[in-house]
mmCIF file of C-alpha atoms and ligand atoms in Angstrom:
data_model
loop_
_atom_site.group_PDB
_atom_site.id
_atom_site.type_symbol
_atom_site.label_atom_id
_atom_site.label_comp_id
_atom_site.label_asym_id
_atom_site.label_seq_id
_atom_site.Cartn_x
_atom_site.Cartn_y
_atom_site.Cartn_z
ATOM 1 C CA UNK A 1 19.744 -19.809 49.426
ATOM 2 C CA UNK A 2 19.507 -18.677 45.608
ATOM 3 C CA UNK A 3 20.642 -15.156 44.797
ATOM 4 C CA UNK A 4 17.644 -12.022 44.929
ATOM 5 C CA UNK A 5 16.995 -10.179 41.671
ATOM 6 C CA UNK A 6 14.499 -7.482 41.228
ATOM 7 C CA UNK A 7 13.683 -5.582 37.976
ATOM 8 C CA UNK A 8 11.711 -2.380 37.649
ATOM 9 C CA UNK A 9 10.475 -0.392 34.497
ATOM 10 C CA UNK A 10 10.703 2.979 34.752
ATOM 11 C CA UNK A 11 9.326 5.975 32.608
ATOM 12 C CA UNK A 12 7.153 6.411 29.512
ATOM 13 C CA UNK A 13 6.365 2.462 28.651
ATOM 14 C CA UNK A 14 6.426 1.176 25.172
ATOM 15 C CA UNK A 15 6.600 -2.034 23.134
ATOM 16 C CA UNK A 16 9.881 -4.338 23.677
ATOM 17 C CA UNK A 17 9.816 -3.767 27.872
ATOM 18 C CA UNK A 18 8.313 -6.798 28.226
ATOM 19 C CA UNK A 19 10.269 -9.207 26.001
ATOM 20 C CA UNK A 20 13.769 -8.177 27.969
ATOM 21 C CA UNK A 21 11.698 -8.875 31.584
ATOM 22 C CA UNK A 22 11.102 -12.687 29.588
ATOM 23 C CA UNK A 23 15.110 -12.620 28.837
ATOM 24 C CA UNK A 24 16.440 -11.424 31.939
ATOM 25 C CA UNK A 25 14.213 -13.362 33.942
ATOM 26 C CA UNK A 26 14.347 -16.843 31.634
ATOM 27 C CA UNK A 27 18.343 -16.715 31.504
ATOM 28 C CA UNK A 28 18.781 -16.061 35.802
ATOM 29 C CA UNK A 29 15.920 -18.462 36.953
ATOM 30 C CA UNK A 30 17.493 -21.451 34.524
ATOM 31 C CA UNK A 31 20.810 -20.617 37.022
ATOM 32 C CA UNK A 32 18.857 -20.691 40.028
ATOM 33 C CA UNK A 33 18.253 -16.935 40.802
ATOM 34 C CA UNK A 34 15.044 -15.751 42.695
ATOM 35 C CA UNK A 35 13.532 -12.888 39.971
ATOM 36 C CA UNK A 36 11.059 -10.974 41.106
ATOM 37 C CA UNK A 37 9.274 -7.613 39.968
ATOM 38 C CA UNK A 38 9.111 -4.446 41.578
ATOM 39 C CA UNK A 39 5.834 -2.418 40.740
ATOM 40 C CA UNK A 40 5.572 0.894 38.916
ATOM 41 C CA UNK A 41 9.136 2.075 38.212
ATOM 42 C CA UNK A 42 11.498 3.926 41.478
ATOM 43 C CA UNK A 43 7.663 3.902 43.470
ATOM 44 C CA UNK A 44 8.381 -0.126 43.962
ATOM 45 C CA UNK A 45 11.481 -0.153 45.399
ATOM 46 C CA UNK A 46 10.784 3.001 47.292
ATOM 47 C CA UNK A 47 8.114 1.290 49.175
ATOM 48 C CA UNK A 48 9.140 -2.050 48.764
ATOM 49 C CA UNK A 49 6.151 -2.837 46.504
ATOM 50 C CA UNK A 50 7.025 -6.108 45.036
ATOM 51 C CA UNK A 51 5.196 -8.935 42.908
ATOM 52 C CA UNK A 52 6.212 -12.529 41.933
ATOM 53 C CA UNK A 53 6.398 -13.303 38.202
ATOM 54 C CA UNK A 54 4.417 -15.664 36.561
ATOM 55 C CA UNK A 55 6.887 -18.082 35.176
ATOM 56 C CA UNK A 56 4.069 -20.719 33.668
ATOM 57 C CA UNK A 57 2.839 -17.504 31.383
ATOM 58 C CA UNK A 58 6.813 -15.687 30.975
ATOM 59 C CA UNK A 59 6.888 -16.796 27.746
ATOM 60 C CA UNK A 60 3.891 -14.741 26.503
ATOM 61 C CA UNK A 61 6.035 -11.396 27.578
ATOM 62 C CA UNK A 62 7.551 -11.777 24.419
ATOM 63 C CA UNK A 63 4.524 -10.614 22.074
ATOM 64 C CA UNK A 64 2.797 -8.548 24.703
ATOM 65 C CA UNK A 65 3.297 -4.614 24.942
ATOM 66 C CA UNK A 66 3.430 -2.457 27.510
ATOM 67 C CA UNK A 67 5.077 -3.489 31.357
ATOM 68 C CA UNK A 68 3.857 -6.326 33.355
ATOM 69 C CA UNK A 69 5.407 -4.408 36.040
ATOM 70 C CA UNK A 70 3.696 -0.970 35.903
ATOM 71 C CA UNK A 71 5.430 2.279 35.116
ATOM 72 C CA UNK A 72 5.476 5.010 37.174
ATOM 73 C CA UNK A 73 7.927 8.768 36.490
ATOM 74 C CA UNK A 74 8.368 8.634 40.076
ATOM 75 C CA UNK A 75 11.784 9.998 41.007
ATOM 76 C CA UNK A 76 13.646 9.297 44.332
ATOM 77 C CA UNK A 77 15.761 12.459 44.582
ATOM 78 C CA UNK A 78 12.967 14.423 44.104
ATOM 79 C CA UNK A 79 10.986 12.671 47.355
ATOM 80 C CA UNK A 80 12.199 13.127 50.707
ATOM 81 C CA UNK A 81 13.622 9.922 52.021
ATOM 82 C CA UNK A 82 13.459 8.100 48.643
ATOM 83 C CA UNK A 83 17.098 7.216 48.157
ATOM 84 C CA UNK A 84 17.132 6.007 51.931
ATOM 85 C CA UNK A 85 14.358 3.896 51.414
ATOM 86 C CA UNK A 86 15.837 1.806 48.386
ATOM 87 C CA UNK A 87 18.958 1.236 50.629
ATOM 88 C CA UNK A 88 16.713 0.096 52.798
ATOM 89 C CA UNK A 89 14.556 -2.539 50.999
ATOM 90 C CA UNK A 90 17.841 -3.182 49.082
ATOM 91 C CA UNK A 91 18.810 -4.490 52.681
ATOM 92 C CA UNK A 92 15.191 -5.856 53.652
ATOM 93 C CA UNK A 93 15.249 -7.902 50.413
ATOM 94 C CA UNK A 94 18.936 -8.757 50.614
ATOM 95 C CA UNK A 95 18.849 -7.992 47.117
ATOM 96 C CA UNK A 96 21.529 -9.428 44.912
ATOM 97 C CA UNK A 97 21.179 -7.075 41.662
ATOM 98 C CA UNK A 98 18.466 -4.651 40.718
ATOM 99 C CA UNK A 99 17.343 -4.462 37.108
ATOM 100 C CA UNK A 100 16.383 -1.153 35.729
ATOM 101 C CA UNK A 101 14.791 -0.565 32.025
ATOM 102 C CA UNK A 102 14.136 3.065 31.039
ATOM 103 C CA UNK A 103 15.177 5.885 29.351
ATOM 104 C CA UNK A 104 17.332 9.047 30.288
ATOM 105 C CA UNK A 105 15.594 9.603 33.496
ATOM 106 C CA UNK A 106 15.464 6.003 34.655
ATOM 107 C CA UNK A 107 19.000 5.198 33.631
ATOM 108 C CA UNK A 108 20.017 8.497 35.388
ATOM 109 C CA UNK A 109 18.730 7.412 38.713
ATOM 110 C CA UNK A 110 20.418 3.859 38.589
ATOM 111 C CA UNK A 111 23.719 6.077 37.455
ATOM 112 C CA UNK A 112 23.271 7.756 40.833
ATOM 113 C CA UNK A 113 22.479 4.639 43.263
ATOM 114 C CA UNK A 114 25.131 2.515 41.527
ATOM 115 C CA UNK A 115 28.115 5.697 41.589
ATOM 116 C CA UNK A 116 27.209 6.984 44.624
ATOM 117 C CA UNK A 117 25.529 4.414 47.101
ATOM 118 C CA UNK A 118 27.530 1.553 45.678
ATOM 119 C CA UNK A 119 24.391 -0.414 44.786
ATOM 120 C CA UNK A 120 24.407 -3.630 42.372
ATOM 121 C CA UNK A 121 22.655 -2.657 39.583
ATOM 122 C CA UNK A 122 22.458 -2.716 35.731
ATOM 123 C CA UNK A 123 20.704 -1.932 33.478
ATOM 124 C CA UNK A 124 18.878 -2.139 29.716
ATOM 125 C CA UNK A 125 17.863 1.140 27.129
ATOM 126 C CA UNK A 126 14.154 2.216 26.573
ATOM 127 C CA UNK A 127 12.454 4.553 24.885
ATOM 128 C CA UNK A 128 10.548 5.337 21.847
ATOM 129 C CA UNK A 129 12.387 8.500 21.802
ATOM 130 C CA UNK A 130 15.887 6.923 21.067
ATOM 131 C CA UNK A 131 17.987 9.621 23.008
ATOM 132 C CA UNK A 132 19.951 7.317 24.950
ATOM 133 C CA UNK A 133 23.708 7.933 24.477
ATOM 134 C CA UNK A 134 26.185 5.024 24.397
ATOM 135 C CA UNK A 135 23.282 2.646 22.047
ATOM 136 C CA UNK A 136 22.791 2.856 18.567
ATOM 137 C CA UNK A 137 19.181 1.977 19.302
ATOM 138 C CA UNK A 138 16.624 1.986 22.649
ATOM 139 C CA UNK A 139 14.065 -0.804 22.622
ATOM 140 C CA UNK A 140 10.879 0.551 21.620
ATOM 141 C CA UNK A 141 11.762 3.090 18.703
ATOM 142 C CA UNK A 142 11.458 0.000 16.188
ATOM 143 C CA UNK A 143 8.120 -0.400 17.162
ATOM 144 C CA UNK A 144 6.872 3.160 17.130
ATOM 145 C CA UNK A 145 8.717 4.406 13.790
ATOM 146 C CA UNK A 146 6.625 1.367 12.115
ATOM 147 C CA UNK A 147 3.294 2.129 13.982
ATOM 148 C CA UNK A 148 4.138 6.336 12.651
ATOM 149 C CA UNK A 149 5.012 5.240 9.530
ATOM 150 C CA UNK A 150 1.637 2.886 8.877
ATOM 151 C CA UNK A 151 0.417 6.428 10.223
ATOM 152 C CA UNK A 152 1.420 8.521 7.450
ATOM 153 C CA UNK A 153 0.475 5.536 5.080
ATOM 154 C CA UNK A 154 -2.965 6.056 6.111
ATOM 155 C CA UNK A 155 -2.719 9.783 6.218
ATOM 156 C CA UNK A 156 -1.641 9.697 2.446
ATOM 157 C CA UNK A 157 -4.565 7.754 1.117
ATOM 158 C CA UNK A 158 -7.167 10.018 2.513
ATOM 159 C CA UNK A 159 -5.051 13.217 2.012
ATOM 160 C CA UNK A 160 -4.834 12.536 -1.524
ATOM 161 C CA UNK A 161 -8.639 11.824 -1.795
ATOM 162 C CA UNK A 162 -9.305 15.849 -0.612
ATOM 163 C CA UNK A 163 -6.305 17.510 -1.760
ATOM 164 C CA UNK A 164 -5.202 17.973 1.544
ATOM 165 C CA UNK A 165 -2.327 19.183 3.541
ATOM 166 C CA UNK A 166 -1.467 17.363 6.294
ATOM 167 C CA UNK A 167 0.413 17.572 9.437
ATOM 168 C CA UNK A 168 1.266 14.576 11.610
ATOM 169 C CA UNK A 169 2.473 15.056 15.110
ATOM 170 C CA UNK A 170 5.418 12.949 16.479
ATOM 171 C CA UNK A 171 6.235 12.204 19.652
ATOM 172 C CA UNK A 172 10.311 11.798 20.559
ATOM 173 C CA UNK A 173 10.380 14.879 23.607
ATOM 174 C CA UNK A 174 13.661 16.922 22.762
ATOM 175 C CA UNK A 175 14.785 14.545 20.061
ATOM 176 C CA UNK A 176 13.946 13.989 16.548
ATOM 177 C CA UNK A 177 14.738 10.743 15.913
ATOM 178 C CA UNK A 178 11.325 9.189 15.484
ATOM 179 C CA UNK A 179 9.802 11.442 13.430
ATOM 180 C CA UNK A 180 12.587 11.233 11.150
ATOM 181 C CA UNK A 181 12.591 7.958 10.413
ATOM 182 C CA UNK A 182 9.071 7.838 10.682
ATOM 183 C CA UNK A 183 9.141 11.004 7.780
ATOM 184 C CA UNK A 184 11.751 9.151 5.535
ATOM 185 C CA UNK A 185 9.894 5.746 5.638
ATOM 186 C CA UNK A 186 6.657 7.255 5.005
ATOM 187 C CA UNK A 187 7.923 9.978 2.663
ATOM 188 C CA UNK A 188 7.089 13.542 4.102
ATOM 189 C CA UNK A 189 7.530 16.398 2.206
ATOM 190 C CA UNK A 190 8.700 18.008 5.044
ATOM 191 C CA UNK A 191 10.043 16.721 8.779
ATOM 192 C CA UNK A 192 10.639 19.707 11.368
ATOM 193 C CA UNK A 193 12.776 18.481 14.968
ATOM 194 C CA UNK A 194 14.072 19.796 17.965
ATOM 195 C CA UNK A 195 17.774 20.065 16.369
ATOM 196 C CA UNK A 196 16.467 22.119 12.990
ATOM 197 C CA UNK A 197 14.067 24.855 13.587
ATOM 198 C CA UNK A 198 12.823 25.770 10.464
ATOM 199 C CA UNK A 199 10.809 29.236 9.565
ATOM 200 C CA UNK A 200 7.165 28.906 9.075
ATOM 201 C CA UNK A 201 7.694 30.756 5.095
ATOM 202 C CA UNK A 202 9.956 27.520 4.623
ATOM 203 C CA UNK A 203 7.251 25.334 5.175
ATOM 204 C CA UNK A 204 5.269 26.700 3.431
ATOM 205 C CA UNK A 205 7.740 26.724 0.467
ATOM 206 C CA UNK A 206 7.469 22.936 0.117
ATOM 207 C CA UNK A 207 4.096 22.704 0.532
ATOM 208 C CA UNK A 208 3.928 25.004 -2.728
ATOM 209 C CA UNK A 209 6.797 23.187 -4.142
ATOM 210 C CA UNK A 210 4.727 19.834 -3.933
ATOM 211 C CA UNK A 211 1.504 21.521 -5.594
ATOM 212 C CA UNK A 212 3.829 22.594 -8.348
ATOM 213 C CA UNK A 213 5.531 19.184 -8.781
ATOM 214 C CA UNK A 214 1.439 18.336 -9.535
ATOM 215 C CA UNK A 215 1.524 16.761 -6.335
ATOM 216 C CA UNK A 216 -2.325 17.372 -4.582
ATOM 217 C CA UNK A 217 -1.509 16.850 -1.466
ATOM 218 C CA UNK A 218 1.577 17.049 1.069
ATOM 219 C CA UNK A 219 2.674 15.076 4.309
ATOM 220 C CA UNK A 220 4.247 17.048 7.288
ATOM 221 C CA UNK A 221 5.999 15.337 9.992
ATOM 222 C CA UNK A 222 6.409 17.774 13.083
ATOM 223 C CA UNK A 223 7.846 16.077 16.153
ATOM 224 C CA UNK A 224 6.110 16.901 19.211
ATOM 225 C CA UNK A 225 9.427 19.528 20.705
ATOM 226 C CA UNK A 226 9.448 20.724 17.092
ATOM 227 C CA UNK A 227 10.468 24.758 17.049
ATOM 228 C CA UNK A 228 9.276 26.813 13.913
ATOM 229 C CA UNK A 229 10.382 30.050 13.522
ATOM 230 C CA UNK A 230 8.638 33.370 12.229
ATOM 231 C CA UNK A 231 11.587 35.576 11.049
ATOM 232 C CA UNK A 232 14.035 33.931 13.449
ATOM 233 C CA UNK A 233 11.170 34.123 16.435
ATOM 234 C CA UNK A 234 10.043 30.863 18.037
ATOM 235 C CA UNK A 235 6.127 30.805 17.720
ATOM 236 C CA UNK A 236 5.244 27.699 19.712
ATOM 237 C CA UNK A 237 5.711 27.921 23.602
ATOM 238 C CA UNK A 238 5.412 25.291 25.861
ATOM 239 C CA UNK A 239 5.894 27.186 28.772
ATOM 240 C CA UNK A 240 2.293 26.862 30.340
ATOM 241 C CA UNK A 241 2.212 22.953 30.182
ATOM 242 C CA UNK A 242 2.836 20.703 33.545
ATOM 243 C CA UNK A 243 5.884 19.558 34.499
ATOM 244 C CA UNK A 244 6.711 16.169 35.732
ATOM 245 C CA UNK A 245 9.045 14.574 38.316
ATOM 246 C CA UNK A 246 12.269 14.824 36.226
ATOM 247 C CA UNK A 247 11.497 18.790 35.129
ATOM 248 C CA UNK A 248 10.244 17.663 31.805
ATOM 249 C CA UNK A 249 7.736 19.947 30.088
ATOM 250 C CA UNK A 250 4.638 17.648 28.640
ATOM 251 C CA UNK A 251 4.753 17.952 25.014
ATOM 252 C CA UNK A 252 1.706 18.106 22.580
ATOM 253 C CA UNK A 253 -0.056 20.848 20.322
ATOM 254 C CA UNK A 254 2.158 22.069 17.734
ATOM 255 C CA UNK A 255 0.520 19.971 14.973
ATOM 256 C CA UNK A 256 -2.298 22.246 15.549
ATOM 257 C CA UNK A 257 -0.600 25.248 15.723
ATOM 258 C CA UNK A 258 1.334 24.653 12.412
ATOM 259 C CA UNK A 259 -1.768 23.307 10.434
ATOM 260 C CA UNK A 260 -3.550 26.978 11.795
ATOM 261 C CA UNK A 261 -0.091 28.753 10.258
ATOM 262 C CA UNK A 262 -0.286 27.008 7.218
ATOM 263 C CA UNK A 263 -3.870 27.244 6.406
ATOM 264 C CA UNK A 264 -3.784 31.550 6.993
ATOM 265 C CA UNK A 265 -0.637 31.779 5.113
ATOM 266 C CA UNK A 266 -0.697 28.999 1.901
ATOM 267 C CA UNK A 267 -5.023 28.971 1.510
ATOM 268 C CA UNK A 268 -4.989 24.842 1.470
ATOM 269 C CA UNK A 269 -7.048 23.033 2.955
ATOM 270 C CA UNK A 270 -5.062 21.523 6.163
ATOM 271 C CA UNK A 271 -5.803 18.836 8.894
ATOM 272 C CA UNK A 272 -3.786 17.876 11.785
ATOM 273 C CA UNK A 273 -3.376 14.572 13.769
ATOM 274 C CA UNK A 274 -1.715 13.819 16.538
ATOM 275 C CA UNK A 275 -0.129 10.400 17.134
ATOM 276 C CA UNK A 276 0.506 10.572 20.673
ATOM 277 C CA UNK A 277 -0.157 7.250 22.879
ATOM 278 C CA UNK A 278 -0.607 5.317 19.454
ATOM 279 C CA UNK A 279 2.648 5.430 19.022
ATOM 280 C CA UNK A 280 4.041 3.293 22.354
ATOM 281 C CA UNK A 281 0.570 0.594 22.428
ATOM 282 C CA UNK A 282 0.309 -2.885 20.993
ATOM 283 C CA UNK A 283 2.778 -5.652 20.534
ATOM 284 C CA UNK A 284 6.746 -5.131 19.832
ATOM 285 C CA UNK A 285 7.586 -5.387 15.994
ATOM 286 C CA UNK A 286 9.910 -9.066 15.123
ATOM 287 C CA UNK A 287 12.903 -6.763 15.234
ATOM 288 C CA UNK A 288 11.972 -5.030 18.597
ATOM 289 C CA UNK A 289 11.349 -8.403 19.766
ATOM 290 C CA UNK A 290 15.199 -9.141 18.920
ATOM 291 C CA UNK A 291 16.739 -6.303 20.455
ATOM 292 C CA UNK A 292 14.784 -6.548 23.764
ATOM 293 C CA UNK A 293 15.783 -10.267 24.007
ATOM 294 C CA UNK A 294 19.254 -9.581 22.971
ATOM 295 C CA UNK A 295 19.416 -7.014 25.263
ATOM 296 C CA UNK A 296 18.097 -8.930 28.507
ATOM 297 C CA UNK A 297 20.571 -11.747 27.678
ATOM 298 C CA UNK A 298 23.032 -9.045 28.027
ATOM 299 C CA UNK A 299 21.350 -7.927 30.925
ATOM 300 C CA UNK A 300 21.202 -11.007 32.484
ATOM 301 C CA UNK A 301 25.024 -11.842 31.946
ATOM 302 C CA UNK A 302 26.020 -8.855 33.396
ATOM 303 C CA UNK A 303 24.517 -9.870 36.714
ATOM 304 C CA UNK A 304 25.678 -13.492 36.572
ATOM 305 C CA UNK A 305 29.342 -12.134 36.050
ATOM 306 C CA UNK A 306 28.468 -9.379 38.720
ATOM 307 C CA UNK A 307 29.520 -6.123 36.581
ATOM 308 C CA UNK A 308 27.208 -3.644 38.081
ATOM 309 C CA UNK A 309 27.312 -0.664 36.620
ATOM 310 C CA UNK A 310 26.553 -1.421 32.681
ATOM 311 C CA UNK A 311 23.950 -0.928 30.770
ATOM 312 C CA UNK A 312 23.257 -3.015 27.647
ATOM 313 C CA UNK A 313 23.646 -1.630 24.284
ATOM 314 C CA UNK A 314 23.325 -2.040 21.000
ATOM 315 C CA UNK A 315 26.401 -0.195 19.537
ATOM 316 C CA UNK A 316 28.457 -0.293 15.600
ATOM 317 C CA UNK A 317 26.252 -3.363 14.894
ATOM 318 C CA UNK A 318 26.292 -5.589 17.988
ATOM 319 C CA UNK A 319 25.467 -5.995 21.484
ATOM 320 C CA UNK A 320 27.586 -4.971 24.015
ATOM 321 C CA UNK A 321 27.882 -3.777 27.687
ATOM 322 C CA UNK A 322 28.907 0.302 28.202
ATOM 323 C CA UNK A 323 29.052 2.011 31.382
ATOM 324 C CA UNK A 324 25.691 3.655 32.842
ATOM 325 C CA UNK A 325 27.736 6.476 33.300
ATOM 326 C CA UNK A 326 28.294 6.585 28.958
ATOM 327 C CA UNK A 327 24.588 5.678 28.490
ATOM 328 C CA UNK A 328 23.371 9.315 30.438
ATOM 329 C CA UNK A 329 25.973 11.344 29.784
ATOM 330 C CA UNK A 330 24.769 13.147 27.005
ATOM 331 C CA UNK A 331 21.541 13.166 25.497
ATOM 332 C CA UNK A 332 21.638 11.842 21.737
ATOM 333 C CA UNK A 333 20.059 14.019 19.372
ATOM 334 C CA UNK A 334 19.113 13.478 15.800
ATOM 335 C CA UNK A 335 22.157 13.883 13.532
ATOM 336 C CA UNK A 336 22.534 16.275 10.729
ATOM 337 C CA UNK A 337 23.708 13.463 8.567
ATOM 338 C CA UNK A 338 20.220 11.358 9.020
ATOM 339 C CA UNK A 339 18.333 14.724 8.598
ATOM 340 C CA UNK A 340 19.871 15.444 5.132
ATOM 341 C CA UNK A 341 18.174 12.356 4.125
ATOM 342 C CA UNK A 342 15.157 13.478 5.016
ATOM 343 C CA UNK A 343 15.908 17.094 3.123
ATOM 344 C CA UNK A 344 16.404 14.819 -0.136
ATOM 345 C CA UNK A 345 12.900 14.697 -0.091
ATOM 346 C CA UNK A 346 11.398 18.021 0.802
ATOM 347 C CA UNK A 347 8.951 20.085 -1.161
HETATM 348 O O1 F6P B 1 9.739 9.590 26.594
HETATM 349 C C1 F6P B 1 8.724 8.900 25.937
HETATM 350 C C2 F6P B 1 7.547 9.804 25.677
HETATM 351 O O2 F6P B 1 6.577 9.070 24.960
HETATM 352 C C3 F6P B 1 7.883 11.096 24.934
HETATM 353 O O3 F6P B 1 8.056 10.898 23.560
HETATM 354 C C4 F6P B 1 6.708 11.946 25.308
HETATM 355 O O4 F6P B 1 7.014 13.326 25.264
HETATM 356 C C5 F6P B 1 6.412 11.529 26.722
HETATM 357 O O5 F6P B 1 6.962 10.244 26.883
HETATM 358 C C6 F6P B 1 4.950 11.486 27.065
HETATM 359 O O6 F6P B 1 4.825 11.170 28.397
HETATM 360 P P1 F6P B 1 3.470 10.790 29.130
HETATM 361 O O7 F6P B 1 3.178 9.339 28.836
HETATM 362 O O8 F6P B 1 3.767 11.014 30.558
HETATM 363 O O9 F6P B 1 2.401 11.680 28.566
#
């Protein structure tokens, strides 16, 4: 009887989930493992939702976005009887390894059912966010620092047209990564993150500075958990927003709110957009289409040499296996050393 293998995607989707479903499942069917999907993240193993995968039409995972599986933010610790019941269809399904592919929340979950209910599984980095410890990249960020930085491309041209100011909003939750990559690639004058509040008069300072460089127009890249200060005060509050499964806030707004500031206190004319969804549709970029294979091959050898427990990773230039344990246990924030490349270029 061949060997059972689910895999789930959990979480916020993005580009690059499907490509490492084509990998994972390619690699074990080729050695005679059953793969199979479970639908909509922790929900399908929960209730023992399953679907077959279409192995005629696997190959055109590779260039489509999104999950075949569904995605759900579902969380079994937070549902009465949830951890019981993926014992339980791990049992029904006499499951040999369970794939998961998210980000913090999703990885922290298989943490917990590998450590402490002993269950076989591994798993593989997502998110456009790139906070996952332990990885030097998550599949997906490739993908939405391009589609952010086409973004800002487009924001220039028209910006410059009406000598305007303007504010892009970036996703990324409580890290900074995307918008600054997105802000170095597409030049910002200014990038404001999670890790570096900045005060509202210093935006406002490179705005000026730009005008007086004969610049007519400026680019600012605010990520979506951005904080600006007024005299060491936070003025943006999230506090009335919903809260999901996991205790995370949903972001969103602070474009707004900064291109209001910055209109009152510099007189330009300002416009905001916000990314938002943009930023995790459409197909996987060539290079998120690499790591997402590389790391389902990874993925995939795990399970055939039965080291449950790992996560794949892409770490000091190749790909590698680290602990689950490594990838959660700390969430990666943007570093001060990528952020002073981004200061090269404020104002
Ligand atoms: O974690 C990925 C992410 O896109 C964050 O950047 C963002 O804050 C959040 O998910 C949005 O979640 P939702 O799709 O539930 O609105």
């Amino acid at each position: 009887m061949s060997k059972k293998v689910g895999i789930l995607t959990g979480g916020g989707d993005c580009p690059g989930l499907n490509p490492a479903i084509r990998a994972v499942v390619r690699t074990l069917s080729s050695k005679g493992y059953e793969v199979f999907g479970f639908k909509k993240g922790w929900h399908g193993p929960i209730a023992n939702e399953t679907m077959t995968l279409d192995m005629a039409n696997i190959d055109k995972l590779l260039i489509t976005g999104g999950t075949c599986l569904g995605s759900s933010r579902t969380n079994p610790y937070n549902q009465e009887g949830g951890v019981e019941a993926i014992k339980k269809t791990f049992k029904d399904q006499n499951l040999h390894a369970l794939v998961a592919i998210g980000g913090e929340d999703t990885m922290g979950v298989a943490h917990k059912l590998s450590s402490q209910e002993n269950l076989p599984i591994v798993g593989i980095p997502k998110t456009i966010d790139n906070d996952l410890d332990a990885t030097d990249m998550t599949l997906g960020f490739q993908t939405a620092v391009q589609i952010a930085c086409d973004a800002i491309d487009r924001l220039k041209t028209t910006a410059e047209s009406h000598d305007r100011v303007m504010v892009v909003e970036i996703m990324g939750r409580h890290a900074g990564w995307l918008t600054a990559y997105a802000g170095l690639a597409g030049g910002a004058d200014c990038v404001i993150t999670p890790e570096f509040p900045m005060e509202i008069d210093e935006v406002c300072k490179y705005v000026q500075s730009t005008e007086s460089r004969g610049k007519n127009y400026a680019i600012i890249a605010v990520a979506e958990g951005a904080k600006i200060l007024n005299k060491g005060q936070e003025i943006t509050s999230q506090s009335e927003h919903a809260v999901d499964s996991f205790g995370h806030v949903q972001l969103g707004g602070i474009g707004d709110l900064l291109k209001n500031l910055l209109k009152e206190k510099t007189g330009r004319d300002v416009r905001s957009t916000n990314l938002g969804h943009i930023q995790r549709g459409g197909t996987p970029t060539a290079m998120d289409r690499v790591l997402s294979t590389s790391l389902g091959l990874e993925c995939a050898n795990n399970i055939l040499k039965e080291n449950w427990g790992m996560m794949s990773a892409f770490k000091d230039g190749k790909i590698q296996s680290v602990t689950l344990a490594d990838g959660v246990g700390r969430l990666k924030t943007l570093s001060e050393e990528f952020y002073s490349r981004c200061q090269a270029f404020f104002g």
